[in-house]
């Protein structure tokens, strides 16, 4: 049973109409079967009302439309998704993964030939998934929501999973696993995800593929996932309008970590290259550097890189291969 919100009436109100941001509030109510039937072969005839509220906002200088959906989940045994038809006919996506961006092709399968387990149509992502056509692209940014599906409907619809509510794992009666259990079956009442939940995601429309596609999408993803958090401690003197202790230059390179080294002798800076080709980047520091050591993920020293600069600051060059990770220990 598929229930779509398009057949329900929604109430839309203007929440903000200012010079820096505009926002709408959309209230809708879904009536869903309260649970699976006792025999787990159909849906309950009884329904329950599920309030869904979405705040949609756009900043004056923002490239993406941000959404925050709040759901009061009162139903069991269901999956709740939000759909984005991009108007792009394709079977390919590019998804952010662990330290890289992967391209996937969505396929149709003859399910009768899979006697143990059906291929999954959903796939994982870390922060975003992009669909592209000849004259347009759409990137879906999601905060802590790792499951998406590209639907082969001719419209390039991306489906983002908000809730997947299950009461039993490894059941022996699943349609998608005709071969039987995947392991010991367990009752999982807490996995029914009852109560109020909030979800953040955003839509980033942009042009077709360009050489700097990875740099642009990665930068906008960082802005969505890691917004600035202003915090002031003790110093009440006037501050410059623009300043940075560290600055990273070099195409799609991503700053992954900044922390004190485990031995307390310096600052650990880790960057990675999610792109398909190697990148020569530059890490700049607003303070003079004594030295810059190359270290591995355990912070064991593997080499040293040249430091250039003067009393006003310093920089080091970083060669990062495709899908590579480079960690530097900076000693000031």
CSV table of C-alpha atoms in Angstrom, one decimal:
chain,number,residue,atom,x,y,z
A,1,UNK,CA,0.0,0.0,0.0
A,2,UNK,CA,1.5,3.4,-1.1
A,3,UNK,CA,0.0,6.5,0.4
A,4,UNK,CA,1.0,9.9,-1.0
A,5,UNK,CA,0.6,13.3,0.6
A,6,UNK,CA,-0.5,14.8,-2.7
A,7,UNK,CA,-4.0,13.5,-2.1
A,8,UNK,CA,-4.3,15.3,1.3
A,9,UNK,CA,-5.0,18.9,1.9
A,10,UNK,CA,-2.1,21.0,3.3
A,11,UNK,CA,-2.1,24.3,5.1
A,12,UNK,CA,0.7,26.7,4.0
A,13,UNK,CA,1.6,29.8,6.0
A,14,UNK,CA,4.3,32.4,5.5
A,15,UNK,CA,6.6,32.1,8.4
A,16,UNK,CA,9.3,34.7,7.5
A,17,UNK,CA,9.4,37.4,4.8
A,18,UNK,CA,12.6,39.3,5.6
A,19,UNK,CA,15.5,40.7,3.7
A,20,UNK,CA,17.8,37.9,4.7
A,21,UNK,CA,15.5,34.9,4.7
A,22,UNK,CA,12.1,33.7,3.5
A,23,UNK,CA,10.3,30.7,5.0
A,24,UNK,CA,7.1,28.8,4.6
A,25,UNK,CA,5.5,26.4,7.0
A,26,UNK,CA,3.6,23.4,5.5
A,27,UNK,CA,1.2,21.4,7.7
A,28,UNK,CA,-0.2,18.1,6.4
A,29,UNK,CA,-1.8,15.0,7.9
A,30,UNK,CA,-1.3,11.5,6.6
A,31,UNK,CA,-3.8,8.8,7.4
A,32,UNK,CA,-1.8,5.5,7.6
A,33,UNK,CA,-2.7,2.0,8.5
A,34,UNK,CA,-2.0,1.7,12.2
A,35,UNK,CA,0.2,-1.4,11.7
A,36,UNK,CA,0.7,-4.6,9.7
A,37,UNK,CA,-2.1,-7.1,10.1
A,38,UNK,CA,-1.6,-9.9,12.7
A,39,UNK,CA,-0.6,-12.4,9.9
A,40,UNK,CA,1.9,-9.9,8.5
A,41,UNK,CA,0.6,-10.5,5.0
A,42,UNK,CA,-1.5,-7.3,4.7
A,43,UNK,CA,-2.1,-3.9,6.3
A,44,UNK,CA,-4.5,-3.2,9.2
A,45,UNK,CA,-7.8,-1.8,8.2
A,46,UNK,CA,-7.6,0.7,11.1
A,47,UNK,CA,-5.9,4.0,10.3
A,48,UNK,CA,-4.2,6.6,12.4
A,49,UNK,CA,-3.5,10.3,11.7
A,50,UNK,CA,0.2,11.3,11.4
A,51,UNK,CA,0.9,15.1,11.5
A,52,UNK,CA,3.7,16.2,9.3
A,53,UNK,CA,5.1,19.7,9.4
A,54,UNK,CA,7.8,21.0,7.1
A,55,UNK,CA,9.6,24.4,7.3
A,56,UNK,CA,11.0,25.4,3.9
A,57,UNK,CA,13.5,28.3,4.0
A,58,UNK,CA,15.8,30.2,1.5
A,59,UNK,CA,18.5,32.6,2.5
A,60,UNK,CA,19.3,35.7,0.5
A,61,UNK,CA,22.7,34.4,-0.6
A,62,UNK,CA,22.0,30.7,-0.3
A,63,UNK,CA,22.3,28.3,-3.2
A,64,UNK,CA,20.1,25.6,-1.6
A,65,UNK,CA,16.6,25.4,-0.2
A,66,UNK,CA,16.6,24.0,3.3
A,67,UNK,CA,13.8,21.9,4.7
A,68,UNK,CA,13.2,20.7,8.2
A,69,UNK,CA,10.4,18.1,8.6
A,70,UNK,CA,8.9,17.1,11.9
A,71,UNK,CA,6.8,14.0,12.2
A,72,UNK,CA,4.7,12.7,15.1
A,73,UNK,CA,4.9,9.0,14.2
A,74,UNK,CA,2.0,7.0,15.6
A,75,UNK,CA,2.0,4.1,13.0
A,76,UNK,CA,3.9,0.8,13.0
A,77,UNK,CA,5.5,-1.2,10.3
A,78,UNK,CA,5.9,1.4,7.6
A,79,UNK,CA,8.5,3.4,5.7
A,80,UNK,CA,8.2,7.2,5.3
A,81,UNK,CA,10.0,8.9,2.4
A,82,UNK,CA,10.0,12.3,0.8
A,83,UNK,CA,10.2,12.3,-3.0
A,84,UNK,CA,11.9,14.8,-5.3
A,85,UNK,CA,11.1,14.4,-9.1
A,86,UNK,CA,14.0,16.2,-10.8
A,87,UNK,CA,12.6,16.1,-14.3
A,88,UNK,CA,15.8,14.3,-15.5
A,89,UNK,CA,15.6,11.0,-17.4
A,90,UNK,CA,18.6,9.0,-16.2
A,91,UNK,CA,19.6,5.8,-14.4
A,92,UNK,CA,22.8,7.2,-12.8
A,93,UNK,CA,23.6,9.0,-9.6
A,94,UNK,CA,26.8,10.2,-7.9
A,95,UNK,CA,26.7,9.7,-4.1
A,96,UNK,CA,29.0,11.0,-1.4
A,97,UNK,CA,30.7,8.0,0.3
A,98,UNK,CA,33.5,7.5,2.8
A,99,UNK,CA,36.3,9.9,1.6
A,100,UNK,CA,35.1,9.7,-2.0
A,101,UNK,CA,32.2,10.2,-4.5
A,102,UNK,CA,30.9,7.0,-6.2
A,103,UNK,CA,28.9,6.7,-9.3
A,104,UNK,CA,26.1,4.1,-9.3
A,105,UNK,CA,23.8,2.8,-12.0
A,106,UNK,CA,20.2,1.8,-11.1
A,107,UNK,CA,18.9,-1.3,-12.7
A,108,UNK,CA,15.7,-3.3,-13.0
A,109,UNK,CA,16.0,-7.0,-12.1
A,110,UNK,CA,14.0,-10.1,-12.9
A,111,UNK,CA,13.2,-11.0,-9.2
A,112,UNK,CA,12.2,-14.5,-10.1
A,113,UNK,CA,15.8,-15.3,-10.7
A,114,UNK,CA,16.8,-14.4,-7.2
A,115,UNK,CA,15.7,-17.2,-5.0
A,116,UNK,CA,17.5,-16.2,-1.8
A,117,UNK,CA,17.3,-12.4,-1.6
A,118,UNK,CA,16.1,-9.7,-3.9
A,119,UNK,CA,18.6,-6.9,-4.9
A,120,UNK,CA,18.0,-3.7,-2.9
A,121,UNK,CA,16.8,-0.7,-4.8
A,122,UNK,CA,17.9,1.6,-2.0
A,123,UNK,CA,21.6,2.7,-1.6
A,124,UNK,CA,23.7,4.5,1.0
A,125,UNK,CA,25.1,8.0,1.0
A,126,UNK,CA,27.1,10.0,3.5
A,127,UNK,CA,26.1,13.6,2.9
A,128,UNK,CA,24.6,14.0,-0.6
A,129,UNK,CA,23.5,12.4,-3.8
A,130,UNK,CA,23.4,14.1,-7.3
A,131,UNK,CA,21.4,13.4,-10.4
A,132,UNK,CA,22.4,15.1,-13.7
A,133,UNK,CA,21.0,15.6,-17.1
A,134,UNK,CA,21.9,17.5,-20.3
A,135,UNK,CA,20.8,20.9,-19.0
A,136,UNK,CA,20.3,20.6,-15.3
A,137,UNK,CA,21.4,18.8,-12.1
A,138,UNK,CA,19.9,18.3,-8.7
A,139,UNK,CA,21.8,17.5,-5.5
A,140,UNK,CA,20.0,16.3,-2.4
A,141,UNK,CA,21.8,17.1,0.8
A,142,UNK,CA,20.7,15.1,3.9
A,143,UNK,CA,21.8,15.4,7.5
A,144,UNK,CA,22.2,12.0,9.1
A,145,UNK,CA,19.8,10.3,6.6
A,146,UNK,CA,21.9,7.7,4.8
A,147,UNK,CA,19.3,5.9,2.6
A,148,UNK,CA,18.1,7.1,-0.9
A,149,UNK,CA,16.7,5.5,-4.0
A,150,UNK,CA,16.7,6.6,-7.6
A,151,UNK,CA,13.3,5.6,-9.0
A,152,UNK,CA,13.3,4.5,-12.6
A,153,UNK,CA,10.1,6.4,-13.4
A,154,UNK,CA,11.4,8.5,-16.2
A,155,UNK,CA,11.3,11.6,-14.0
A,156,UNK,CA,14.5,11.2,-12.1
A,157,UNK,CA,12.8,10.9,-8.8
A,158,UNK,CA,15.0,10.7,-5.7
A,159,UNK,CA,13.4,9.2,-2.7
A,160,UNK,CA,14.9,10.0,0.7
A,161,UNK,CA,14.0,7.7,3.6
A,162,UNK,CA,13.0,9.6,6.8
A,163,UNK,CA,11.7,6.7,8.8
A,164,UNK,CA,11.9,2.9,8.4
A,165,UNK,CA,9.8,1.4,11.2
A,166,UNK,CA,10.1,-2.4,11.9
A,167,UNK,CA,9.1,-4.6,14.8
A,168,UNK,CA,11.2,-7.6,13.9
A,169,UNK,CA,14.6,-8.2,12.3
A,170,UNK,CA,15.5,-11.2,10.2
A,171,UNK,CA,11.9,-12.4,9.9
A,172,UNK,CA,11.2,-15.6,7.9
A,173,UNK,CA,8.2,-14.2,6.0
A,174,UNK,CA,9.7,-11.3,4.1
A,175,UNK,CA,8.7,-10.9,0.5
A,176,UNK,CA,12.2,-9.6,-0.4
A,177,UNK,CA,13.9,-12.6,1.1
A,178,UNK,CA,12.3,-15.8,-0.3
A,179,UNK,CA,15.3,-17.9,0.9
A,180,UNK,CA,14.2,-17.4,4.5
A,181,UNK,CA,15.9,-15.8,7.5
A,182,UNK,CA,19.1,-13.9,7.4
A,183,UNK,CA,19.9,-14.9,11.0
A,184,UNK,CA,18.3,-15.1,14.4
A,185,UNK,CA,15.0,-13.2,14.3
A,186,UNK,CA,14.6,-10.6,17.0
A,187,UNK,CA,11.7,-8.5,18.1
A,188,UNK,CA,12.7,-4.8,17.9
A,189,UNK,CA,9.9,-2.7,19.4
A,190,UNK,CA,12.0,0.4,19.7
A,191,UNK,CA,12.8,0.3,16.0
A,192,UNK,CA,9.2,1.2,15.3
A,193,UNK,CA,10.4,4.8,15.9
A,194,UNK,CA,7.3,6.1,17.8
A,195,UNK,CA,7.1,9.7,18.8
A,196,UNK,CA,8.3,13.0,17.4
A,197,UNK,CA,11.2,13.1,15.0
A,198,UNK,CA,12.8,16.0,13.1
A,199,UNK,CA,14.8,15.7,9.9
A,200,UNK,CA,17.0,18.2,8.0
A,201,UNK,CA,17.6,18.1,4.2
A,202,UNK,CA,18.1,20.5,1.4
A,203,UNK,CA,17.8,20.8,-2.4
A,204,UNK,CA,20.6,22.2,-4.4
A,205,UNK,CA,19.8,22.9,-8.1
A,206,UNK,CA,22.7,23.6,-10.4
A,207,UNK,CA,23.9,23.4,-13.9
A,208,UNK,CA,25.0,20.3,-15.8
A,209,UNK,CA,28.4,18.6,-15.2
A,210,UNK,CA,31.3,21.0,-15.2
A,211,UNK,CA,35.0,20.5,-14.3
A,212,UNK,CA,34.5,22.1,-10.9
A,213,UNK,CA,31.3,20.1,-10.1
A,214,UNK,CA,32.9,18.2,-7.2
A,215,UNK,CA,34.4,21.4,-5.7
A,216,UNK,CA,31.0,23.3,-5.9
A,217,UNK,CA,28.9,20.5,-4.5
A,218,UNK,CA,31.4,19.7,-1.7
A,219,UNK,CA,31.6,23.3,-0.7
A,220,UNK,CA,27.8,23.7,-0.5
A,221,UNK,CA,27.5,20.4,1.4
A,222,UNK,CA,30.0,21.7,4.0
A,223,UNK,CA,27.9,24.9,4.4
A,224,UNK,CA,24.7,22.8,4.9
A,225,UNK,CA,26.2,20.2,7.3
A,226,UNK,CA,28.6,22.5,9.2
A,227,UNK,CA,27.0,25.9,9.6
A,228,UNK,CA,29.0,28.6,11.4
A,229,UNK,CA,28.7,28.6,15.2
A,230,UNK,CA,29.7,31.9,16.7
A,231,UNK,CA,31.2,31.7,20.1
A,232,UNK,CA,33.1,34.5,22.0
A,233,UNK,CA,35.2,33.9,25.1
A,234,UNK,CA,36.6,36.6,27.4
A,235,UNK,CA,38.2,38.9,24.8
A,236,UNK,CA,35.9,41.9,24.3
A,237,UNK,CA,38.2,43.8,21.9
A,238,UNK,CA,36.9,44.5,18.3
A,239,UNK,CA,37.3,41.5,16.0
A,240,UNK,CA,38.2,41.6,12.3
A,241,UNK,CA,35.3,41.0,9.9
A,242,UNK,CA,37.2,38.3,8.1
A,243,UNK,CA,40.0,36.1,9.5
A,244,UNK,CA,41.0,32.4,9.7
A,245,UNK,CA,43.6,30.5,11.5
A,246,UNK,CA,43.7,27.8,8.8
A,247,UNK,CA,42.7,28.0,5.1
A,248,UNK,CA,42.6,25.1,2.6
A,249,UNK,CA,43.0,25.7,-1.1
A,250,UNK,CA,42.8,23.1,-3.8
A,251,UNK,CA,39.7,22.3,-5.7
A,252,UNK,CA,37.5,19.6,-4.1
A,253,UNK,CA,39.7,19.0,-1.0
A,254,UNK,CA,37.7,18.6,2.2
A,255,UNK,CA,38.9,19.6,5.7
A,256,UNK,CA,38.1,16.5,7.7
A,257,UNK,CA,39.6,17.1,11.1
A,258,UNK,CA,41.3,19.8,13.2
A,259,UNK,CA,42.4,18.7,16.7
A,260,UNK,CA,45.2,18.8,19.2
A,261,UNK,CA,47.7,15.9,18.5
A,262,UNK,CA,47.5,13.0,20.9
A,263,UNK,CA,51.0,13.8,22.3
A,264,UNK,CA,50.1,17.5,22.8
A,265,UNK,CA,53.0,18.7,20.5
A,266,UNK,CA,50.9,20.2,17.7
A,267,UNK,CA,47.7,20.6,15.7
A,268,UNK,CA,46.5,17.7,13.6
A,269,UNK,CA,44.9,18.8,10.3
A,270,UNK,CA,43.4,16.1,8.1
A,271,UNK,CA,42.2,16.6,4.5
A,272,UNK,CA,40.9,14.2,1.9
A,273,UNK,CA,40.2,14.3,-1.9
A,274,UNK,CA,36.8,12.9,-2.9
A,275,UNK,CA,37.5,13.5,-6.6
A,276,UNK,CA,38.6,11.1,-9.3
A,277,UNK,CA,42.0,12.8,-10.0
A,278,UNK,CA,44.8,13.8,-7.7
A,279,UNK,CA,45.0,17.4,-6.4
A,280,UNK,CA,47.8,19.7,-5.4
A,281,UNK,CA,46.5,21.8,-2.5
A,282,UNK,CA,47.9,24.4,-0.2
A,283,UNK,CA,47.2,24.6,3.6
A,284,UNK,CA,47.7,28.1,4.9
A,285,UNK,CA,48.1,29.1,8.5
A,286,UNK,CA,47.8,32.7,9.9
A,287,UNK,CA,50.6,32.0,12.4
A,288,UNK,CA,54.3,31.0,11.7
A,289,UNK,CA,54.9,27.3,11.6
A,290,UNK,CA,58.0,25.7,13.2
A,291,UNK,CA,57.5,22.5,11.1
A,292,UNK,CA,54.9,20.4,9.4
A,293,UNK,CA,55.1,16.6,9.9
A,294,UNK,CA,53.2,14.0,7.7
A,295,UNK,CA,51.5,11.5,9.9
A,296,UNK,CA,49.2,8.5,9.5
A,297,UNK,CA,45.8,8.0,11.1
A,298,UNK,CA,47.5,6.8,14.3
A,299,UNK,CA,49.5,10.1,14.2
A,300,UNK,CA,52.8,8.2,13.7
A,301,UNK,CA,55.3,10.4,11.8
A,302,UNK,CA,55.9,9.2,8.2
A,303,UNK,CA,57.7,12.2,6.8
A,304,UNK,CA,58.1,16.0,6.8
A,305,UNK,CA,56.8,18.6,4.3
A,306,UNK,CA,58.4,21.9,3.4
A,307,UNK,CA,57.1,25.0,5.2
A,308,UNK,CA,57.1,28.4,3.4
A,309,UNK,CA,56.2,31.8,4.8
A,310,UNK,CA,57.3,34.6,7.1
A,311,UNK,CA,56.4,36.1,10.5
A,312,UNK,CA,52.8,36.8,9.2
A,313,UNK,CA,52.0,33.2,8.5
A,314,UNK,CA,53.0,30.1,6.7
A,315,UNK,CA,51.8,27.4,4.2
A,316,UNK,CA,52.5,23.9,3.2
A,317,UNK,CA,51.8,22.1,-0.1
A,318,UNK,CA,49.8,18.9,0.0
A,319,UNK,CA,49.6,16.4,-2.8
A,320,UNK,CA,46.4,14.3,-2.3
A,321,UNK,CA,45.7,11.4,-4.7
A,322,UNK,CA,42.2,10.5,-5.9
A,323,UNK,CA,40.3,9.2,-2.9
A,324,UNK,CA,43.3,9.9,-0.7
A,325,UNK,CA,43.7,11.1,2.8
A,326,UNK,CA,46.6,13.3,4.0
A,327,UNK,CA,47.2,14.1,7.7
A,328,UNK,CA,49.6,16.9,8.8
A,329,UNK,CA,50.8,17.7,12.3
A,330,UNK,CA,51.6,21.4,12.5
A,331,UNK,CA,53.9,22.7,15.1
A,332,UNK,CA,53.6,26.5,15.7
